[in-house]
Amino acid sequence: QRTGLKEKENLGLSLSDGKKALGREAFELIAKTLFVSEQKEHIFTHLFFVLDWVLMKRAENCVNCKVNHISFVDDALVFQFAKSKGHQKGEQHIGPWHVYSNPFKPWMCPVLALSRYIFSFPDTLKGDMPLFEGGSQYSRYQKNFAAILEKLKPELKIMGYQEGDIGTHSCRKGVATFIASGCTVSPPIAPLCIRAGWVLGGMKDKYIFHENAGDQYVG
């Protein structure tokens, strides 16, 4: 590993492996571009992208989200999921996960994104439907997301992102980093890990569980 890293340094290659974390500024740029687009398909992509950020979930969770597992509780839009990567049997990680509106930056607002999507795809509300109905919804999102990255390549390059740096998993990396260290009053690491579906490890998983207050702080 040391030899490989030294070789990368000598050749001027990227020193990091995998996709980069998506920063808040880049997230806003992509979200706003999708929000103002006149393409109906971008309404779907915008909702998927915003949910990927605010829920801190893997894309497969967004794909499998069911309409009857979404509700309003007080001032929060609440989601529930059957399982997470670290807890395949559900256990304490089904939710509820709280997300909130953003009236100051509508392109980042999950409530508005969901509303626009329902008005554009009204069949979503028929019966116990998946939020994103149909097969290969992740592939659909990947294709649209890649096209937006190509369109925004000059702007993203100014922000320090090279071609290939950003993938669909960059959103999850970015929001976790933002919540953990993006301000000086970040939520505790436990509710962050629980929301993201990561195991805490050892006895912590037996004694630290989901509570609304912690999740609302993350939300």
Short mmCIF file of N, CA, C and O in Angstrom, two decimals, residues 43-97:
data_model
loop_
_atom_site.label_atom_id
_atom_site.label_comp_id
_atom_site.label_asym_id
_atom_site.label_seq_id
_atom_site.Cartn_x
_atom_site.Cartn_y
_atom_site.Cartn_z
N ILE A 43 -37.78 15.51 -12.38
CA ILE A 43 -38.55 15.59 -11.14
C ILE A 43 -38.33 14.31 -10.34
O ILE A 43 -38.15 14.34 -9.11
N PHE A 44 -38.32 13.18 -11.03
CA PHE A 44 -38.00 11.90 -10.39
C PHE A 44 -36.57 11.92 -9.85
O PHE A 44 -36.32 11.55 -8.69
N THR A 45 -35.63 12.34 -10.69
CA THR A 45 -34.22 12.33 -10.29
C THR A 45 -33.98 13.27 -9.12
O THR A 45 -33.21 12.95 -8.20
N HIS A 46 -34.64 14.41 -9.12
CA HIS A 46 -34.49 15.39 -8.04
C HIS A 46 -34.96 14.80 -6.71
O HIS A 46 -34.27 14.91 -5.68
N LEU A 47 -36.12 14.17 -6.69
CA LEU A 47 -36.62 13.57 -5.46
C LEU A 47 -35.69 12.48 -4.96
O LEU A 47 -35.35 12.43 -3.77
N PHE A 48 -35.27 11.59 -5.84
CA PHE A 48 -34.36 10.50 -5.47
C PHE A 48 -33.07 11.08 -4.87
O PHE A 48 -32.60 10.63 -3.82
N PHE A 49 -32.53 12.09 -5.52
CA PHE A 49 -31.27 12.70 -5.09
C PHE A 49 -31.41 13.36 -3.72
O PHE A 49 -30.57 13.18 -2.83
N VAL A 50 -32.48 14.13 -3.53
CA VAL A 50 -32.69 14.82 -2.26
C VAL A 50 -32.94 13.82 -1.13
O VAL A 50 -32.41 13.98 -0.03
N LEU A 51 -33.74 12.77 -1.40
CA LEU A 51 -33.98 11.76 -0.37
C LEU A 51 -32.70 11.02 -0.01
O LEU A 51 -32.47 10.67 1.15
N ASP A 52 -31.87 10.77 -1.01
CA ASP A 52 -30.60 10.09 -0.77
C ASP A 52 -29.76 10.89 0.23
O ASP A 52 -29.06 10.32 1.07
N TRP A 53 -29.85 12.21 0.15
CA TRP A 53 -29.08 13.08 1.04
C TRP A 53 -29.73 13.17 2.43
O TRP A 53 -29.10 12.89 3.44
N VAL A 54 -31.01 13.56 2.48
CA VAL A 54 -31.62 13.85 3.78
C VAL A 54 -31.87 12.60 4.61
O VAL A 54 -31.92 12.67 5.85
N LEU A 55 -32.03 11.45 3.97
CA LEU A 55 -32.27 10.22 4.72
C LEU A 55 -30.98 9.49 5.08
O LEU A 55 -30.98 8.60 5.92
N MET A 56 -29.90 9.82 4.42
CA MET A 56 -28.60 9.17 4.66
C MET A 56 -28.67 7.67 4.38
O MET A 56 -27.93 6.89 4.99
N LYS A 57 -29.54 7.25 3.51
CA LYS A 57 -29.72 5.83 3.23
C LYS A 57 -28.99 5.42 1.96
O LYS A 57 -28.62 6.25 1.13
N ARG A 58 -28.79 4.11 1.83
CA ARG A 58 -28.27 3.57 0.59
C ARG A 58 -29.33 3.73 -0.49
O ARG A 58 -30.53 3.78 -0.21
N ALA A 59 -28.90 3.80 -1.74
CA ALA A 59 -29.84 4.00 -2.84
C ALA A 59 -30.90 2.90 -2.88
O ALA A 59 -32.05 3.16 -3.25
N GLU A 60 -30.54 1.68 -2.47
CA GLU A 60 -31.52 0.59 -2.49
C GLU A 60 -32.68 0.86 -1.54
O GLU A 60 -33.81 0.42 -1.79
N ASN A 61 -32.42 1.58 -0.43
CA ASN A 61 -33.50 1.95 0.47
C ASN A 61 -34.47 2.90 -0.21
O ASN A 61 -35.70 2.78 -0.06
N CYS A 62 -33.95 3.87 -0.96
CA CYS A 62 -34.81 4.80 -1.69
C CYS A 62 -35.62 4.06 -2.75
O CYS A 62 -36.81 4.31 -2.93
N VAL A 63 -34.97 3.11 -3.44
CA VAL A 63 -35.66 2.34 -4.48
C VAL A 63 -36.82 1.54 -3.88
O VAL A 63 -37.90 1.44 -4.48
N ASN A 64 -36.61 0.97 -2.70
CA ASN A 64 -37.61 0.09 -2.09
C ASN A 64 -38.62 0.80 -1.21
O ASN A 64 -39.48 0.17 -0.60
N CYS A 65 -38.52 2.11 -1.12
CA CYS A 65 -39.42 2.88 -0.25
C CYS A 65 -40.87 2.73 -0.72
O CYS A 65 -41.17 2.81 -1.91
N LYS A 66 -41.79 2.49 0.22
CA LYS A 66 -43.21 2.34 -0.08
C LYS A 66 -43.97 3.58 0.37
O LYS A 66 -43.67 4.19 1.40
N VAL A 67 -44.98 3.95 -0.41
CA VAL A 67 -45.76 5.15 -0.12
C VAL A 67 -46.45 5.03 1.23
O VAL A 67 -46.52 6.01 1.99
N ASN A 68 -46.95 3.84 1.57
CA ASN A 68 -47.66 3.69 2.84
C ASN A 68 -46.72 3.65 4.04
O ASN A 68 -47.17 3.48 5.18
N HIS A 69 -45.41 3.79 3.81
CA HIS A 69 -44.43 3.90 4.89
C HIS A 69 -43.94 5.34 5.06
O HIS A 69 -42.93 5.59 5.72
N ILE A 70 -44.67 6.29 4.42
CA ILE A 70 -44.34 7.71 4.53
C ILE A 70 -45.53 8.42 5.16
O ILE A 70 -46.68 8.18 4.79
N SER A 71 -45.27 9.28 6.13
CA SER A 71 -46.35 9.99 6.79
C SER A 71 -45.86 11.32 7.32
O SER A 71 -44.65 11.59 7.36
N PHE A 72 -46.80 12.17 7.73
CA PHE A 72 -46.47 13.41 8.41
C PHE A 72 -46.72 13.24 9.90
O PHE A 72 -47.78 12.76 10.31
N VAL A 73 -45.76 13.62 10.72
CA VAL A 73 -45.90 13.63 12.17
C VAL A 73 -45.45 15.00 12.66
O VAL A 73 -44.27 15.35 12.54
N ASP A 74 -46.40 15.78 13.18
CA ASP A 74 -46.11 17.16 13.58
C ASP A 74 -45.51 17.92 12.41
O ASP A 74 -46.13 17.99 11.36
N ASP A 75 -44.29 18.42 12.54
CA ASP A 75 -43.70 19.23 11.47
C ASP A 75 -42.70 18.43 10.63
O ASP A 75 -41.94 19.01 9.86
N ALA A 76 -42.72 17.11 10.76
CA ALA A 76 -41.73 16.29 10.06
C ALA A 76 -42.39 15.36 9.05
O ALA A 76 -43.51 14.88 9.25
N LEU A 77 -41.69 15.12 7.97
CA LEU A 77 -42.05 14.07 7.02
C LEU A 77 -41.29 12.83 7.47
O LEU A 77 -40.07 12.86 7.59
N VAL A 78 -42.00 11.75 7.75
CA VAL A 78 -41.42 10.59 8.41
C VAL A 78 -41.40 9.39 7.47
O VAL A 78 -42.40 9.08 6.80
N PHE A 79 -40.25 8.72 7.40
CA PHE A 79 -40.05 7.54 6.57
C PHE A 79 -39.75 6.34 7.45
O PHE A 79 -39.14 6.46 8.52
N GLN A 80 -40.15 5.16 6.98
CA GLN A 80 -39.78 3.91 7.62
C GLN A 80 -39.27 2.94 6.56
O GLN A 80 -39.72 2.97 5.41
N PHE A 81 -38.31 2.09 6.95
CA PHE A 81 -37.73 1.10 6.05
C PHE A 81 -37.66 -0.24 6.76
O PHE A 81 -37.52 -0.30 7.98
N ALA A 82 -37.75 -1.31 6.00
CA ALA A 82 -37.79 -2.64 6.58
C ALA A 82 -36.46 -3.06 7.17
O ALA A 82 -36.39 -3.81 8.14
N LYS A 83 -35.36 -2.57 6.58
CA LYS A 83 -34.04 -3.02 7.02
C LYS A 83 -32.99 -2.03 6.57
O LYS A 83 -33.24 -1.14 5.76
N SER A 84 -31.78 -2.20 7.10
CA SER A 84 -30.62 -1.43 6.66
C SER A 84 -29.49 -2.40 6.39
O SER A 84 -29.58 -3.59 6.69
N LYS A 85 -28.39 -1.89 5.82
CA LYS A 85 -27.28 -2.77 5.47
C LYS A 85 -26.72 -3.48 6.70
O LYS A 85 -26.42 -4.67 6.68
N GLY A 86 -26.58 -2.73 7.80
CA GLY A 86 -25.99 -3.31 9.00
C GLY A 86 -26.96 -4.13 9.82
O GLY A 86 -26.55 -4.85 10.73
N HIS A 87 -28.26 -4.02 9.52
CA HIS A 87 -29.27 -4.74 10.28
C HIS A 87 -30.30 -5.30 9.30
O HIS A 87 -31.37 -4.73 9.10
N GLN A 88 -29.96 -6.41 8.70
CA GLN A 88 -30.76 -6.98 7.62
C GLN A 88 -32.14 -7.47 8.07
O GLN A 88 -33.06 -7.59 7.27
N LYS A 89 -32.29 -7.76 9.37
CA LYS A 89 -33.57 -8.24 9.88
C LYS A 89 -34.44 -7.12 10.44
O LYS A 89 -35.45 -7.37 11.07
N GLY A 90 -34.03 -5.88 10.21
CA GLY A 90 -34.81 -4.76 10.68
C GLY A 90 -34.39 -4.31 12.06
O GLY A 90 -33.78 -3.27 12.23
N GLU A 91 -34.68 -5.11 13.07
CA GLU A 91 -34.33 -4.83 14.45
C GLU A 91 -34.72 -3.40 14.83
O GLU A 91 -35.85 -3.00 14.63
N GLN A 92 -33.77 -2.62 15.34
CA GLN A 92 -34.10 -1.28 15.79
C GLN A 92 -33.90 -0.22 14.70
O GLN A 92 -33.95 0.97 14.99
N HIS A 93 -33.71 -0.63 13.47
CA HIS A 93 -33.33 0.34 12.45
C HIS A 93 -34.41 0.57 11.39
O HIS A 93 -34.11 0.98 10.28
N ILE A 94 -35.67 0.33 11.74
CA ILE A 94 -36.73 0.56 10.75
C ILE A 94 -37.20 2.02 10.77
O ILE A 94 -37.88 2.46 9.87
N GLY A 95 -36.85 2.78 11.78
CA GLY A 95 -37.25 4.17 11.85
C GLY A 95 -38.11 4.43 13.08
O GLY A 95 -38.11 3.61 14.00
N PRO A 96 -38.81 5.54 13.11
CA PRO A 96 -39.01 6.50 12.02
C PRO A 96 -37.81 7.42 11.81
O PRO A 96 -37.10 7.75 12.76
N TRP A 97 -37.63 7.83 10.54
CA TRP A 97 -36.58 8.76 10.18
C TRP A 97 -37.23 10.09 9.80
O TRP A 97 -38.08 10.15 8.91
#
